[in-house]
């Protein structure tokens, strides 16, 4: 049930937060925008509403798989840690146990998430060419990537299989500590908001804890998220970055330390409702499953 509940919650959440994710990626990887509002208006003016949803289909599918994987693996890690440390899988885990299980989950899921992330980034930064003056209703040329699967095939053809895992080191650093903070924050807040004697948190506590966990996790993840996005976008034209440290040094030298926090406001704005939806759906499906079993 953890896998099923995680899949449903992840898919719904991805669809809710995707437009803001597109704006975040464009701001992080392209220097031509003066701010969030400029990026939103420019995207809408040149590409209409569809511009905010580039790559959304694959992202929703992958988000379902990744969320299913994350919640399922996290719970299995936690059960086994409790069984080994305390002799019973039903024992109350410590904060250290929760943090370790979250970090391990983040590390393992990089193998699954990296190809989906690079396809998402490449599609989000791609813009349709302007119509030709001779035939205003026809595009001058076709976009390079015709969809998520075409994007992945093109990356493999041009950059090899390693291209699918460009930026994976930044992704690993991002997901390890952010996943640990994510699950720990949710657990601590749920415990704090649950009245004594009540076995499970109420749904309002789930909503608030889930949203807050998402905001704190993305706040911690944003610097590595910026570097990850830049490295994954670095396959278009001449290669700019030779590795993670090179990307970090060049980005900070050219734009200052604040470059590492580009998209922080958008990440926080997107993270609260998106993760409210994740945990609310996750808990609702689990509780519905328990009712059916009874």
Coordinates of C-alpha atoms in Angstrom, one line a residue:
X1 CA 0.0 0.0 0.0
X2 CA 2.9 2.4 0.6
X3 CA 4.0 1.9 -3.1
X4 CA 0.4 2.4 -4.4
X5 CA -0.3 5.4 -2.1
X6 CA 3.0 7.0 -3.0
X7 CA 2.3 6.6 -6.8
X8 CA -1.1 8.3 -6.6
X9 CA 0.2 11.1 -4.5
X10 CA 3.3 11.7 -6.6
X11 CA 1.3 11.9 -9.9
X12 CA -1.3 14.3 -8.6
X13 CA 1.4 16.5 -7.0
X14 CA 3.5 16.7 -10.2
X15 CA 0.6 17.9 -12.3
X16 CA -0.3 20.6 -9.7
X17 CA 3.3 22.0 -9.4
X18 CA 4.5 21.6 -13.0
X19 CA 4.0 25.2 -14.4
X20 CA 6.0 26.7 -11.5
X21 CA 8.7 24.1 -12.0
X22 CA 9.0 25.1 -15.7
X23 CA 9.5 28.7 -14.7
X24 CA 12.0 27.7 -12.0
X25 CA 14.1 25.7 -14.4
X26 CA 14.1 28.5 -17.0
X27 CA 15.2 31.1 -14.4
X28 CA 18.0 28.8 -13.2
X29 CA 19.4 28.0 -16.6
X30 CA 18.8 31.0 -18.8
X31 CA 20.1 34.5 -18.1
X32 CA 17.7 36.5 -20.1
X33 CA 14.9 36.8 -17.5
X34 CA 14.7 39.8 -15.2
X35 CA 12.6 37.9 -12.7
X36 CA 9.8 35.5 -12.1
X37 CA 7.0 37.7 -13.6
X38 CA 9.1 38.5 -16.7
X39 CA 9.7 34.8 -17.2
X40 CA 6.0 34.0 -16.8
X41 CA 4.8 36.7 -19.2
X42 CA 7.5 35.9 -21.8
X43 CA 6.6 32.2 -21.7
X44 CA 2.9 33.0 -22.1
X45 CA 3.4 35.6 -24.8
X46 CA 5.6 33.4 -27.0
X47 CA 4.3 29.9 -26.2
X48 CA 0.8 30.4 -24.6
X49 CA -0.3 28.1 -21.8
X50 CA 1.3 25.0 -23.4
X51 CA 4.7 26.5 -22.7
X52 CA 4.3 25.9 -19.0
X53 CA 3.6 22.2 -19.5
X54 CA 6.5 21.1 -21.7
X55 CA 7.5 17.5 -20.8
X56 CA 4.6 17.2 -18.3
X57 CA 3.4 13.8 -19.5
X58 CA 6.6 12.0 -18.8
X59 CA 7.1 14.0 -15.6
X60 CA 3.7 12.9 -14.2
X61 CA 4.4 9.2 -15.1
X62 CA 7.9 9.4 -13.6
X63 CA 6.7 11.3 -10.6
X64 CA 4.2 8.5 -9.9
X65 CA 7.0 5.9 -10.2
X66 CA 9.5 7.8 -8.2
X67 CA 7.1 8.7 -5.4
X68 CA 5.9 5.1 -5.2
X69 CA 9.5 4.0 -5.1
X70 CA 10.5 6.7 -2.5
X71 CA 7.7 6.0 0.0
X72 CA 7.9 2.3 -0.5
X73 CA 11.7 2.1 -0.1
X74 CA 11.7 4.6 2.8
X75 CA 9.1 2.6 4.8
X76 CA 11.0 -0.6 4.1
X77 CA 14.3 1.0 5.2
X78 CA 12.6 2.2 8.4
X79 CA 11.0 -1.1 9.2
X80 CA 14.3 -3.0 8.8
X81 CA 16.2 -0.4 10.8
X82 CA 13.7 -0.7 13.6
X83 CA 13.8 -4.5 13.4
X84 CA 17.6 -4.6 13.6
X85 CA 18.0 -2.0 16.2
X86 CA 15.0 -2.6 18.5
X87 CA 14.0 -6.2 17.7
X88 CA 10.6 -5.2 16.2
X89 CA 9.6 -3.5 12.9
X90 CA 6.7 -1.8 14.8
X91 CA 9.0 0.0 17.3
X92 CA 9.1 3.8 17.4
X93 CA 12.0 5.0 15.2
X94 CA 14.3 7.7 16.4
X95 CA 15.0 10.9 14.5
X96 CA 18.4 9.5 13.4
X97 CA 16.6 6.4 12.1
X98 CA 14.2 8.6 10.1
X99 CA 17.0 10.8 8.7
X100 CA 19.1 7.8 7.7
X101 CA 16.2 6.1 6.0
X102 CA 15.3 9.3 4.1
X103 CA 18.9 9.9 3.0
X104 CA 19.3 6.3 1.8
X105 CA 16.1 6.6 -0.2
X106 CA 17.3 9.8 -1.8
X107 CA 20.6 8.2 -2.8
X108 CA 19.0 5.0 -4.3
X109 CA 16.3 6.9 -6.3
X110 CA 18.9 8.9 -8.3
X111 CA 19.3 5.9 -10.6
X112 CA 15.7 6.2 -11.6
X113 CA 15.2 9.9 -11.5
X114 CA 18.3 11.2 -13.4
X115 CA 17.1 10.3 -17.0
X116 CA 13.7 11.8 -16.3
X117 CA 15.2 14.9 -14.8
X118 CA 17.4 15.6 -17.8
X119 CA 14.6 15.1 -20.3
X120 CA 12.4 17.4 -18.2
X121 CA 15.0 20.2 -18.1
X122 CA 15.8 19.9 -21.8
X123 CA 12.1 20.1 -22.7
X124 CA 11.4 23.0 -20.3
X125 CA 14.2 25.2 -21.7
X126 CA 13.3 24.4 -25.3
X127 CA 11.3 27.1 -27.1
X128 CA 9.4 26.7 -30.4
X129 CA 11.0 28.7 -33.2
X130 CA 9.1 31.8 -34.3
X131 CA 6.8 31.4 -37.4
X132 CA 8.4 32.4 -40.7
X133 CA 7.3 35.7 -42.2
X134 CA 6.4 34.1 -45.5
X135 CA 4.1 31.5 -43.8
X136 CA 3.0 32.9 -40.5
X137 CA 1.0 29.8 -39.6
X138 CA 3.9 27.5 -40.2
X139 CA 6.9 27.1 -37.9
X140 CA 10.3 27.9 -39.6
X141 CA 11.9 24.7 -38.2
X142 CA 10.8 21.9 -35.9
X143 CA 11.9 21.9 -32.3
X144 CA 14.9 19.7 -31.6
X145 CA 13.0 17.5 -29.2
X146 CA 9.6 16.2 -30.2
X147 CA 8.7 14.7 -26.9
X148 CA 10.2 13.1 -23.8
X149 CA 11.2 9.8 -25.4
X150 CA 12.6 11.5 -28.5
X151 CA 14.6 13.7 -26.1
X152 CA 16.1 10.7 -24.3
X153 CA 16.9 9.0 -27.7
X154 CA 18.6 12.1 -29.0
X155 CA 20.7 12.5 -25.8
X156 CA 21.9 8.9 -26.0
X157 CA 22.7 9.4 -29.7
X158 CA 24.6 12.7 -29.3
X159 CA 26.1 12.2 -25.8
X160 CA 26.0 8.5 -25.1
X161 CA 24.4 6.7 -22.2
X162 CA 26.5 8.9 -19.8
X163 CA 24.5 11.9 -21.1
X164 CA 21.4 10.5 -19.4
X165 CA 23.2 10.9 -16.0
X166 CA 24.7 14.3 -16.6
X167 CA 24.4 16.3 -13.3
X168 CA 23.9 13.1 -11.3
X169 CA 26.5 14.0 -8.6
X170 CA 24.6 17.3 -7.9
X171 CA 21.4 15.3 -7.9
X172 CA 22.8 12.8 -5.4
X173 CA 23.9 15.6 -3.1
X174 CA 20.6 17.3 -3.5
X175 CA 18.4 14.3 -2.8
X176 CA 20.3 12.7 0.1
X177 CA 20.1 15.7 2.5
X178 CA 16.8 17.0 1.2
X179 CA 15.1 13.6 1.5
X180 CA 16.5 13.2 5.1
X181 CA 15.1 16.6 6.0
X182 CA 11.8 15.9 4.1
X183 CA 10.8 12.8 6.0
X184 CA 12.2 14.0 9.3
X185 CA 10.3 17.3 9.2
X186 CA 7.1 15.6 8.3
X187 CA 7.5 13.0 11.1
X188 CA 8.4 15.6 13.8
X189 CA 5.6 18.0 12.8
X190 CA 3.0 15.2 12.7
X191 CA 4.0 14.1 16.2
X192 CA 3.9 17.7 17.4
X193 CA 0.4 18.4 15.9
X194 CA -1.2 15.1 17.0
X195 CA -2.9 15.3 20.4
X196 CA -1.8 12.8 23.1
X197 CA -3.6 9.5 22.9
X198 CA -4.5 9.9 19.2
X199 CA -2.9 7.2 17.2
X200 CA -2.7 9.0 13.9
X201 CA -2.4 12.6 12.9
X202 CA -5.5 14.4 11.6
X203 CA -5.7 15.3 8.0
X204 CA -5.1 19.0 8.8
X205 CA -1.9 18.0 10.6
X206 CA -1.0 16.0 7.5
X207 CA -1.6 18.9 5.2
X208 CA 0.4 21.4 7.3
X209 CA 3.3 18.9 8.0
X210 CA 3.5 17.8 4.4
X211 CA 3.6 21.4 3.0
X212 CA 6.1 22.5 5.6
X213 CA 8.3 19.5 4.9
X214 CA 8.4 20.3 1.2
X215 CA 9.3 23.9 1.8
X216 CA 12.2 23.1 4.2
X217 CA 13.5 20.3 2.0
X218 CA 13.5 22.4 -1.2
X219 CA 15.1 25.3 0.7
X220 CA 18.0 23.0 1.5
X221 CA 18.1 21.5 -2.0
X222 CA 18.0 24.7 -4.0
X223 CA 21.8 25.3 -4.4
X224 CA 22.4 21.8 -5.7
X225 CA 19.2 22.0 -7.8
X226 CA 20.6 25.1 -9.6
X227 CA 23.9 23.3 -10.4
X228 CA 22.0 20.1 -11.4
X229 CA 19.8 22.0 -13.8
X230 CA 22.7 23.9 -15.3
X231 CA 24.7 20.8 -15.9
X232 CA 21.7 19.0 -17.4
X233 CA 21.0 21.9 -19.7
X234 CA 24.7 21.9 -20.7
X235 CA 24.3 19.6 -23.7
X236 CA 22.9 22.2 -26.0
X237 CA 25.6 23.5 -28.3
X238 CA 29.2 23.8 -27.0
X239 CA 29.9 22.1 -23.6
X240 CA 30.5 24.7 -20.9
X241 CA 31.0 22.8 -17.7
X242 CA 33.5 19.9 -17.1
X243 CA 32.0 18.9 -13.8
X244 CA 30.2 19.9 -10.6
X245 CA 32.9 22.0 -9.1
X246 CA 33.6 23.7 -12.4
X247 CA 29.9 24.5 -12.7
X248 CA 29.8 25.9 -9.2
X249 CA 32.9 28.0 -9.6
X250 CA 31.9 29.5 -12.9
X251 CA 28.3 30.2 -11.8
X252 CA 29.4 32.0 -8.6
X253 CA 32.2 33.9 -10.4
X254 CA 29.8 35.1 -13.1
X255 CA 26.7 35.8 -11.1
X256 CA 27.7 35.9 -7.4
X257 CA 26.7 33.6 -4.5
X258 CA 23.0 34.5 -5.0
X259 CA 23.0 32.4 -8.2
X260 CA 22.9 29.3 -6.0
X261 CA 19.5 30.5 -4.6
X262 CA 17.9 31.2 -8.0
X263 CA 14.4 29.8 -7.9
X264 CA 14.3 29.5 -4.1
X265 CA 11.1 31.5 -3.9
X266 CA 9.4 29.5 -6.7
X267 CA 10.6 26.2 -5.1
X268 CA 9.0 27.2 -1.8
X269 CA 5.8 28.5 -3.4
X270 CA 5.5 25.3 -5.5
X271 CA 6.6 22.9 -2.7
X272 CA 3.9 23.8 -0.1
X273 CA 0.8 22.9 -2.1
X274 CA 2.5 20.1 -4.1
X275 CA 3.7 18.3 -0.9
X276 CA 0.4 18.9 0.9
X277 CA -1.1 17.0 -2.0
X278 CA 1.5 14.2 -1.8
X279 CA 1.1 13.5 1.9
X280 CA -2.7 14.1 2.0
X281 CA -3.2 11.6 -0.9
X282 CA -0.7 9.2 0.5
X283 CA -2.3 9.1 3.9
X284 CA -5.8 9.0 2.5
X285 CA -5.0 6.0 0.3
X286 CA -3.4 4.2 3.2
X287 CA -6.3 4.8 5.5
X288 CA -8.8 3.8 2.7
X289 CA -6.8 0.5 2.3
X290 CA -7.0 -0.2 6.0
X291 CA -10.8 0.2 6.0
X292 CA -11.1 -2.2 3.1
X293 CA -8.9 -4.8 4.9
X294 CA -11.1 -4.5 8.0

